[in-house]
Coordinates of C-alpha atoms and ligand atoms in Angstrom, one line a residue:
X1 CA 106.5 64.0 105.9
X2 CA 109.7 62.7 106.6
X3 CA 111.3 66.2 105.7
X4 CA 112.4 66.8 109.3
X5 CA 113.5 63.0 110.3
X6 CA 117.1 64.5 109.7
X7 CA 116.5 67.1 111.9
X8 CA 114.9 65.4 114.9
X9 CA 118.0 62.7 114.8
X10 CA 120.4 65.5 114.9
X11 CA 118.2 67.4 117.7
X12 CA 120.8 67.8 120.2
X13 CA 122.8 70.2 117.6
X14 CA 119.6 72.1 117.1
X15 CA 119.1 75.5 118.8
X16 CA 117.1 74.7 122.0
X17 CA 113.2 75.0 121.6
X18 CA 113.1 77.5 124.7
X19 CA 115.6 79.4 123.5
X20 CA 114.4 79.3 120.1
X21 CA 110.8 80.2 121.2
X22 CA 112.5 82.9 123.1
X23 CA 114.1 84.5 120.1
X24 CA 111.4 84.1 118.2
X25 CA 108.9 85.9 120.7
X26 CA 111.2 88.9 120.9
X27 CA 111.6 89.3 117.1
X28 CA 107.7 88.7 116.7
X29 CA 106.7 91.5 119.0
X30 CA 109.1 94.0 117.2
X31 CA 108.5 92.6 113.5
X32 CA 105.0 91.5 113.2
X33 CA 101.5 93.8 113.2
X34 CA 99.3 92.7 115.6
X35 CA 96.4 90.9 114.6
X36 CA 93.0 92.8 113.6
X37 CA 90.5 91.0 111.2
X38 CA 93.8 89.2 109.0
X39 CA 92.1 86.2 109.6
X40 CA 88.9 86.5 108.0
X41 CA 90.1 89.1 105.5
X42 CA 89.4 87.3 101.9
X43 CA 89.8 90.8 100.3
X44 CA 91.3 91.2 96.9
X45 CA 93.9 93.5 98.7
X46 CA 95.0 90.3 101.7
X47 CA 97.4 88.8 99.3
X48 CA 99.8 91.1 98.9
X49 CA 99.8 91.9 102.4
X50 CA 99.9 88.5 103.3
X51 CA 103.1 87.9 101.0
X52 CA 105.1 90.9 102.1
X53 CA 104.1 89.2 105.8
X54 CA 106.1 86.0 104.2
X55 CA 108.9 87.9 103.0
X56 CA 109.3 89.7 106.6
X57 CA 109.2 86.3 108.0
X58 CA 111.8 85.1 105.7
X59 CA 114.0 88.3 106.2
X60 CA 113.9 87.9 109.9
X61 CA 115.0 83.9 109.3
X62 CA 111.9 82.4 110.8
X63 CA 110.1 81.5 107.2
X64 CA 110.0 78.1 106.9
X65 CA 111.0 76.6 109.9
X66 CA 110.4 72.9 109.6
X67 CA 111.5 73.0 105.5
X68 CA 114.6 71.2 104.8
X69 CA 117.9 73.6 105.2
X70 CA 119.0 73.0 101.7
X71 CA 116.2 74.3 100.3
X72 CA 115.7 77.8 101.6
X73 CA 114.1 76.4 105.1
X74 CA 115.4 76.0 108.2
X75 CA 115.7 72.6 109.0
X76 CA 113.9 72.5 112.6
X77 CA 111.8 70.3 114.0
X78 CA 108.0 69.9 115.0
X79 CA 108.8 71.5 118.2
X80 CA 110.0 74.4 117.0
X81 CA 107.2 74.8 115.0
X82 CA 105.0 74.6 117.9
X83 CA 106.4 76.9 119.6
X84 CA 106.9 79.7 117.0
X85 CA 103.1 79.2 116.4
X86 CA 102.1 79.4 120.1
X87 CA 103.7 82.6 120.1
X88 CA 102.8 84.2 117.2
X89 CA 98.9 83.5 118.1
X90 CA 98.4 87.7 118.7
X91 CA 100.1 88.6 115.1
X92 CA 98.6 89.1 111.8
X93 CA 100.0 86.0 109.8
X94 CA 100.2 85.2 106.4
X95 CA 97.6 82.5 106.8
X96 CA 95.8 82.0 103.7
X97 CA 99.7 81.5 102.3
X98 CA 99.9 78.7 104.7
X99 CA 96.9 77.0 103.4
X100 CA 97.3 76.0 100.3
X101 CA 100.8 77.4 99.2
X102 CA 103.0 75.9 102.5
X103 CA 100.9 72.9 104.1
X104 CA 99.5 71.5 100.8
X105 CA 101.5 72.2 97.5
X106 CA 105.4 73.3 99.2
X107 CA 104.8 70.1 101.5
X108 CA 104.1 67.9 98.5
X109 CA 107.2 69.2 96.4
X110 CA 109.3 68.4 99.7
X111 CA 107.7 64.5 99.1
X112 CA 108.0 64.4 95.5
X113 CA 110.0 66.9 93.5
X114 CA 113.2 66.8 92.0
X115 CA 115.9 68.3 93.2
X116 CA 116.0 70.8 90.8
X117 CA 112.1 71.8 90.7
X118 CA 112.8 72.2 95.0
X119 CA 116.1 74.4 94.2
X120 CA 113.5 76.5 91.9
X121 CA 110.0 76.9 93.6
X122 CA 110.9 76.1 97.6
X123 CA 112.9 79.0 98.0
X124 CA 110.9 81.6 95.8
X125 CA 107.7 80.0 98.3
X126 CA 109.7 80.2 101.5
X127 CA 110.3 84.2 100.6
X128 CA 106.1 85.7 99.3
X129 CA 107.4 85.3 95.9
X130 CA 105.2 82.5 94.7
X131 CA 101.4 81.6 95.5
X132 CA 100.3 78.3 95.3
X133 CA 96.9 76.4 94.4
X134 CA 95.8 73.0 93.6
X135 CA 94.2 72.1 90.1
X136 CA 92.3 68.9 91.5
X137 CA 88.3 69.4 91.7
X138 CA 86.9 69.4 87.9
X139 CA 83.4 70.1 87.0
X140 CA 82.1 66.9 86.7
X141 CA 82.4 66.1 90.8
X142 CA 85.6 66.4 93.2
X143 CA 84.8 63.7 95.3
X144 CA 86.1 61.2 93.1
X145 CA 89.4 62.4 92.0
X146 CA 90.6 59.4 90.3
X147 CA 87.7 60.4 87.5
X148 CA 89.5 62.9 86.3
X149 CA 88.5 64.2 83.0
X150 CA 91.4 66.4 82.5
X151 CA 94.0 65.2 79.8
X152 CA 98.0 65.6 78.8
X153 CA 98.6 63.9 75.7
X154 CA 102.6 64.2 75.5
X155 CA 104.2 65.7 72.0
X156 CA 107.9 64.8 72.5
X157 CA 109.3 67.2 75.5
X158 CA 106.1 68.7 76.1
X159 CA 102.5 67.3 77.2
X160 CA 99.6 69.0 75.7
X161 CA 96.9 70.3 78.6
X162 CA 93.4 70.2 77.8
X163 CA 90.2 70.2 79.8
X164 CA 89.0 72.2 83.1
X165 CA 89.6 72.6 86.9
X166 CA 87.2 74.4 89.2
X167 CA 87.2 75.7 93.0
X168 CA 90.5 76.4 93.0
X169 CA 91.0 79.3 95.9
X170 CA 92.6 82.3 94.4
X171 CA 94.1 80.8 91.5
X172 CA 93.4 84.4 89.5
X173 CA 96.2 86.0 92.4
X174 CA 98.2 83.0 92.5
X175 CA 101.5 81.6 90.5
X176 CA 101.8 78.6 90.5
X177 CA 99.5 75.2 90.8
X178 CA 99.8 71.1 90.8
X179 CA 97.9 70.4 88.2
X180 CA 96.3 66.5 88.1
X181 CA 95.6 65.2 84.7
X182 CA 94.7 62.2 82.9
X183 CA 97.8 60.7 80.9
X184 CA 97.2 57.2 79.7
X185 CA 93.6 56.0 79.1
X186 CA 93.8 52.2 78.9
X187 CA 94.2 51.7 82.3
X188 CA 91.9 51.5 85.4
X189 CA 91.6 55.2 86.4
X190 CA 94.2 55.6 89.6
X191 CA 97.0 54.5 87.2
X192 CA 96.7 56.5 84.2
X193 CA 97.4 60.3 86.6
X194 CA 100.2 62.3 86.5
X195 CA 100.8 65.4 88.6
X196 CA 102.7 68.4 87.2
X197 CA 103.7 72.0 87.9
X198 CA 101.6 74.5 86.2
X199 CA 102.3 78.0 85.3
X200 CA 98.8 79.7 85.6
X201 CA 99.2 82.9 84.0
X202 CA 100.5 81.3 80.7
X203 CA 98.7 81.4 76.8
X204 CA 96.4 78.5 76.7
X205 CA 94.8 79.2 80.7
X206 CA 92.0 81.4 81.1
X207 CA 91.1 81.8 84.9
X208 CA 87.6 83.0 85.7
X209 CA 86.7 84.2 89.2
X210 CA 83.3 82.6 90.7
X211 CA 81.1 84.9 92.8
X212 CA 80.6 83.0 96.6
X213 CA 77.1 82.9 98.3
X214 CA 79.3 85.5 101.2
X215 CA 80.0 88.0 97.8
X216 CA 84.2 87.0 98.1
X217 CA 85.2 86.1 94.5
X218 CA 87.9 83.3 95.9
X219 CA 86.9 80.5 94.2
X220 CA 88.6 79.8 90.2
X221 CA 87.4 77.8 86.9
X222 CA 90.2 77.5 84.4
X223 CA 90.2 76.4 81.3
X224 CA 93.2 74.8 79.4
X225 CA 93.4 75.0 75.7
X226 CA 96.6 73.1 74.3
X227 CA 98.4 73.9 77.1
X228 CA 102.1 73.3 76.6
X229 CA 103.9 72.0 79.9
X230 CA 107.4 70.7 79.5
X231 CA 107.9 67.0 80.5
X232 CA 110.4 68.2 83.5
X233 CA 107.4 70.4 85.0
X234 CA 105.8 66.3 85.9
X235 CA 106.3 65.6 90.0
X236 CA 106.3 62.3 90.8
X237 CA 106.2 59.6 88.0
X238 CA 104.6 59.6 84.8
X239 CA 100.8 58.1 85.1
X240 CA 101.5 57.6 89.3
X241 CA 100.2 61.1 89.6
X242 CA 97.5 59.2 92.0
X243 CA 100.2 58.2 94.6
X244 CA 101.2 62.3 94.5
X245 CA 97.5 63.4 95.0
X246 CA 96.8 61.1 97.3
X247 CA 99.7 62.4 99.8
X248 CA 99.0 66.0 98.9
X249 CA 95.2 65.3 100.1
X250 CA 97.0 63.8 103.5
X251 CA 99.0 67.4 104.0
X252 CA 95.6 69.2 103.2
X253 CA 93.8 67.1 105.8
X254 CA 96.8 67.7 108.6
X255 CA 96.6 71.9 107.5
X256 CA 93.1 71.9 107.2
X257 CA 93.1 70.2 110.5
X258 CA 95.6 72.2 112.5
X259 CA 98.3 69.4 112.5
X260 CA 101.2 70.7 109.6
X261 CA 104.3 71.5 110.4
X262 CA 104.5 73.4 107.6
X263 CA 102.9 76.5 108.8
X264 CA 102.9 79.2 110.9
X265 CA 100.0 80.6 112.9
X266 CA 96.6 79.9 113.4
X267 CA 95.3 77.0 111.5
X268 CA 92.2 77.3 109.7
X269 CA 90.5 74.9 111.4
X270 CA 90.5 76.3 115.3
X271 CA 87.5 78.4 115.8
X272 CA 85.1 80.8 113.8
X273 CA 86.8 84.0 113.8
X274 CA 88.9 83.2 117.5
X275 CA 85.2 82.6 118.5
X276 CA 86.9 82.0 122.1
X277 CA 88.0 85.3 123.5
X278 CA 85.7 87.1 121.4
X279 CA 82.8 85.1 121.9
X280 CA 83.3 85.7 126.1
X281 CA 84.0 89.7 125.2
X282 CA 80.5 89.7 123.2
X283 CA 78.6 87.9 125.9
X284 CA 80.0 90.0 128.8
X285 CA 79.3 93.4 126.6
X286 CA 76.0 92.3 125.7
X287 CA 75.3 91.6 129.6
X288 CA 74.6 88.4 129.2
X289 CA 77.0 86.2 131.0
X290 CA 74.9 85.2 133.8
X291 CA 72.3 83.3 131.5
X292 CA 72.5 79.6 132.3
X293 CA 72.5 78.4 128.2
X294 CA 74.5 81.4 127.3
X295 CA 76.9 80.1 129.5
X296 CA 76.2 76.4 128.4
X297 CA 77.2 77.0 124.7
X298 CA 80.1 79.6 126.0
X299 CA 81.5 76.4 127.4
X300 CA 80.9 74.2 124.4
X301 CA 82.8 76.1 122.5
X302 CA 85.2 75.9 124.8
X303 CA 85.6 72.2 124.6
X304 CA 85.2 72.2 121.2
X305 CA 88.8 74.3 121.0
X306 CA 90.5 72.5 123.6
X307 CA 89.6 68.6 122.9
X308 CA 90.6 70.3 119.1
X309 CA 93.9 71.2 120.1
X310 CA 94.6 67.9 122.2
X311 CA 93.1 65.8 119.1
X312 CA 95.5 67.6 116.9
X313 CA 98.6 67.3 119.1
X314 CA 98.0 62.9 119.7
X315 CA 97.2 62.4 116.0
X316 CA 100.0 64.8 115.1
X317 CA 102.3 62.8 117.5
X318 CA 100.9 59.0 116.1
X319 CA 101.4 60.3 112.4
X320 CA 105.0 61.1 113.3
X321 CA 105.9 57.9 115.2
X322 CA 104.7 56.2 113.0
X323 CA 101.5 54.4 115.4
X324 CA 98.9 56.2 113.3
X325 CA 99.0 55.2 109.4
X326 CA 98.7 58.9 106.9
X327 CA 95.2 58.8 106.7
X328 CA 94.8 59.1 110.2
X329 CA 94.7 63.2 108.9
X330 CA 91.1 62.9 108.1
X331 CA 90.2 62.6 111.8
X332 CA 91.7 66.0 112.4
X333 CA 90.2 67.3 109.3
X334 CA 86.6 65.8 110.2
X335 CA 86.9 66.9 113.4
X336 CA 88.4 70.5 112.6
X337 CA 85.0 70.9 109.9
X338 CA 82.3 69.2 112.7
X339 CA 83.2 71.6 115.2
X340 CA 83.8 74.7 113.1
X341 CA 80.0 74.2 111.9
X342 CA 79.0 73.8 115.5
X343 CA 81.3 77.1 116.7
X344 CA 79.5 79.1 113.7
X345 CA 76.0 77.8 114.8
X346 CA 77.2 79.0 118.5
X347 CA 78.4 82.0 117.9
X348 CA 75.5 82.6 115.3
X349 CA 73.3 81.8 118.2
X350 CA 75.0 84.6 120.8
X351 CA 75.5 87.2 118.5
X352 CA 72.0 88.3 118.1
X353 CA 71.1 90.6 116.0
X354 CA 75.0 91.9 115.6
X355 CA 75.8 89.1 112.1
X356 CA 72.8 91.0 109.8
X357 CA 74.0 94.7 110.7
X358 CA 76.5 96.3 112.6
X359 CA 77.0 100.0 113.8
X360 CA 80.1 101.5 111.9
X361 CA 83.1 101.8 114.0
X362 CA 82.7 98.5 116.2
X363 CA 84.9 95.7 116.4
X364 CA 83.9 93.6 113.4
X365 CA 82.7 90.4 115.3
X366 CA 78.9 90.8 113.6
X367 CA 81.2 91.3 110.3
X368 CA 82.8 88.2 111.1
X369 CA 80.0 86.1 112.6
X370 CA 78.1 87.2 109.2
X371 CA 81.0 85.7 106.8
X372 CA 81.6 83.0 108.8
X373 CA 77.6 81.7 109.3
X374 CA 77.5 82.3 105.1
X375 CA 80.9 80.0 104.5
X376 CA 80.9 77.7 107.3
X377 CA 80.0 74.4 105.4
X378 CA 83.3 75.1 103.6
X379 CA 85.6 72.9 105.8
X380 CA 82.9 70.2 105.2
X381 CA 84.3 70.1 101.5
X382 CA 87.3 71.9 100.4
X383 CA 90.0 68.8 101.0
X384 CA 86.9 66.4 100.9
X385 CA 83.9 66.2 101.9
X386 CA 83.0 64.8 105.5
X387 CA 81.4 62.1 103.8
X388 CA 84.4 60.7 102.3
X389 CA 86.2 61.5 105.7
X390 CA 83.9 59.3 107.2
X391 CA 84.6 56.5 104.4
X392 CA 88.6 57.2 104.5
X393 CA 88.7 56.5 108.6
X394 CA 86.4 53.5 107.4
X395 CA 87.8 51.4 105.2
X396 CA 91.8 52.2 105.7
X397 CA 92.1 52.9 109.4
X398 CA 89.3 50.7 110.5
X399 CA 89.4 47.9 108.2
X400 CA 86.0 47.9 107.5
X401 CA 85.2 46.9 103.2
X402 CA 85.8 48.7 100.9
X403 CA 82.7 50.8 98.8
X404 CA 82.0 49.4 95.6
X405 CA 83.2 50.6 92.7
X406 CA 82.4 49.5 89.6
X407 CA 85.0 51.8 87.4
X408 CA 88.2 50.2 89.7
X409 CA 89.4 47.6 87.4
X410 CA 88.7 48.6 84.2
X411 CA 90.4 50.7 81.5
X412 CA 89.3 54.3 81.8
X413 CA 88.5 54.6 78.1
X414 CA 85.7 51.8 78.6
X415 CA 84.1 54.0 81.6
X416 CA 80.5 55.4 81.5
X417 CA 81.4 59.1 82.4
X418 CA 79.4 62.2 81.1
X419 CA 81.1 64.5 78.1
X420 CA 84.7 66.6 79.5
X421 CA 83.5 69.9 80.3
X422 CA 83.6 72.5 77.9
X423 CA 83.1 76.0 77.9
Ligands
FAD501 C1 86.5 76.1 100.8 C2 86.8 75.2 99.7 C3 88.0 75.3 99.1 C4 88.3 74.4 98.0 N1 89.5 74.6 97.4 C5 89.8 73.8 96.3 C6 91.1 74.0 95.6 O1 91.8 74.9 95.9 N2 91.3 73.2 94.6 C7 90.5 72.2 94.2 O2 90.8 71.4 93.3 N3 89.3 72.0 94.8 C8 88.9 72.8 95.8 N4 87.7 72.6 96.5 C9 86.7 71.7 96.0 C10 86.6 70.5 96.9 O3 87.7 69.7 96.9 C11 85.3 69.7 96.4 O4 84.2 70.6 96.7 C12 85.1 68.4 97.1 O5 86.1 67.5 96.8 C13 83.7 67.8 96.8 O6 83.6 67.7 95.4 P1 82.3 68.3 94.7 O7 82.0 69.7 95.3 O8 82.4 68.2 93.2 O9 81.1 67.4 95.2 P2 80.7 66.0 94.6 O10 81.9 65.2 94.5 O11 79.8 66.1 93.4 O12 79.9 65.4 95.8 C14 78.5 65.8 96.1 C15 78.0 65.2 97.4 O13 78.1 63.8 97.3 C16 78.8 63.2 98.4 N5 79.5 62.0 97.9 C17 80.3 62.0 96.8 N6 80.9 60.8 96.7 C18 80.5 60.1 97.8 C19 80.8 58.8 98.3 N7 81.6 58.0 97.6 N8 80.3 58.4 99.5 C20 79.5 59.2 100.2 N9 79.2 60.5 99.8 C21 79.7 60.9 98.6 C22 79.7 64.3 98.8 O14 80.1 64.1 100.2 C23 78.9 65.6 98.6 O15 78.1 65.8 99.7 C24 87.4 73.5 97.5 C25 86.1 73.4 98.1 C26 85.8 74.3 99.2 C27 84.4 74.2 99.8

């Protein structure tokens, strides 16, 4: 997170944020496709599309704005980020490249890589070339990642990969993924981690797609079987893997939540399908914008979007200053996955009949509305659940005690856990 301190010192050498924002509006308008239904688009055909969008962003030297210089990035600061997002708000995006590949994983090899794994993958992200995902959640629960069941046993240059990682988002279209596993057993169960750089389409990984409750086939299960990953692929230290998770999961919470300066474009977490504009366009066309409650939940989702955006900007600000400690992230993310339930229940409410069928040829808001109401408790877990939000902003922003845990101290070999899962 301190990637762009450099840049914000030297700020005065910087190209000037209005003139930068100028640039960048003029190149958008003649480079970028406007956006149609991008957003919601989970199609196996989007990521393609979404990484030649990347490599046109990289070609016209606005990929990576806030990445450091020497790594294929261009060394700007937050406020050039702002403003290249503000204005590319009406184009199609590679979003779903933005969150996990640049917020979450590219972020965390910024923090923690070497110098040479950065010269390798940072680059190859900045341009489409690699797709990203996070081997984290494992069958037997993902709320408590420390448990991890997952295990490297190390064979000279190489660690030896066995076990199994689930929910990963597109893993079967994707390249590359930090992978957590378990690497020393006689310790309590945050010390014995160790993150590493995965190659998924390698002997040893079989990736199978799970069918979602909306029909997308997103979500992964992969298997390891003697997995060989050379020693040089581990990020961070050797069995601190937990101090690498644990900042990944902040730069999930600030993408998830709207506040990374890693990305580009709408962030996931502002509003069901643009359910602003869209929402106001359905109400007028369905003649209905004189109706006192229609009007009512109009204007809450309003709010909801604009106390969003300002909750992002302060917590964004305090993270950067230093006033708010790291975890301060799962406010935005609690927030961004409260109010994206409560904008699907609105604009599942206004939308009448339009969600369950649609007349071919319309706009596809009931399309939208329909995937939406079917995923929306998705931001209530993917990057944790709200419940653990809730105990995050708890116990290290609040002070409040700490849950018990009676696995904290002891060495993971001696803890009651269920058998590793197995095909
Ligand atoms: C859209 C989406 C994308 C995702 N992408 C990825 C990905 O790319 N990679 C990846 O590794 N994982 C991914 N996940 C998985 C996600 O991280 C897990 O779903 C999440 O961590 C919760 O784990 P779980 O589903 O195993 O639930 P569990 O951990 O089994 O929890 C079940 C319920 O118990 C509650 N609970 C558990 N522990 C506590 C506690 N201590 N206090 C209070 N309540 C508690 C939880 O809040 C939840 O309601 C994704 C999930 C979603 C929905």
């Amino acid at each position: 997170m301190t990637a762009t301190a450099g840049a914000t010192e030297r700020a005065d050498e910087l190209e000037p944020v209005a003139e930068f924002r100028a640039r960048a509006k003029a190149w958008l308008a003649e480079s970028m496709p406007p956006l149609t239904d991008g957003y919601t688009d989970r199609s196996e055909g989007r990521r393609p599309v979404e990484r030649s969008l990347q490599a046109r962003l990289h070609q016209g030297g606005f990929a990576g704005i806030c990445f450091p210089a020497e790594y294929g990035g261009l060394g700007l600061t937050p406020a050039h980020q702002r403003a290249f997002t503000a204005e590319s708000e009406p184009y199609d995006m590679p979003f779903s490249l933005n969150v996990p590949t640049l917020g979450i994983l590219a972020a965390t090899l910024v923090d923690f890589a070497t110098h040479e794994q950065k010269l390798r993958h940072l680059p190859a992200i900045l341009k489409g070339e690699e797709l990203w995902v996070q081997f984290l959640s494992e069958p037997s629960g993902g709320s408590d990642l420390a448990g991890c069941l997952t295990r490297a046993d190390r064979d000279g240059d190489v660690f030896i990969l066995n076990g199994s990682k689930i929910w990963s988002s597109a893993a079967y279209v994707s390249d590359y993924a930090l992978c957590l596993a378990r690497t020393n057993w006689d310790v309590p169960k945050h010390r014995g981690l160790t993150m590493f750089i995965v190659k998924i389409h390698q002997p040893g990984v079989t990736v199978e797609q799970i069918r979602q409750v909306d029909g997308s086939m997103e979500f992964c299960q992969e298997f390891f079987d003697d997995v060989a990953i050379p020693a040089s692929a581990v990020v961070g230290e050797i069995d601190d893997g937990w101090t690498v998770a644990t900042r990944l999961l902040t730069h999930e919470r600030m993408a998830v939540g709207g506040g990374s300066i890693y990305t580009s474009g709408r962030s996931v977490g502002h509003g069901p399908a643009d359910g602003g504009s869209q929402l106001v366009d359905a109400v007028r066309a369905s003649g209905r914008a004189g109706d006192a409650h229609v009007r009512q939940l109009v204007a809450e989702d309003h709010i909801l979007q604009l106390v969003g955006g300002q909750l992002v900007r302060r917590v964004t600000q305090g993270m950067g200053t230093g006033a708010m400690a790291p975890p301060a992230g799962s406010i935005m993310k609690l927030y961004g996955a409260t109010s994206w339930m409560r904008q699907a229940e609105i604009g599942l409410t206004l939308a009448g009949s339009a969600p369950a069928a649609w007349p071919a040829g319309e706009p596809p808001w009931g399309a939208q509305m329909a995937q939406t109401t079917l995923s929306r408790q998705g931001l209530s877990l993917g990057g944790g659940s709200n419940e653990i939000q809730r105990n995050i902003i708890s116990e290290r922003l609040l002070g409040m005690p700490r849950e018990a845990a009676g696995d904290r101290e002891i060495p993971y070999r001696d803890v009651r856990r269920g058998p590793s899962p197995r095909r």
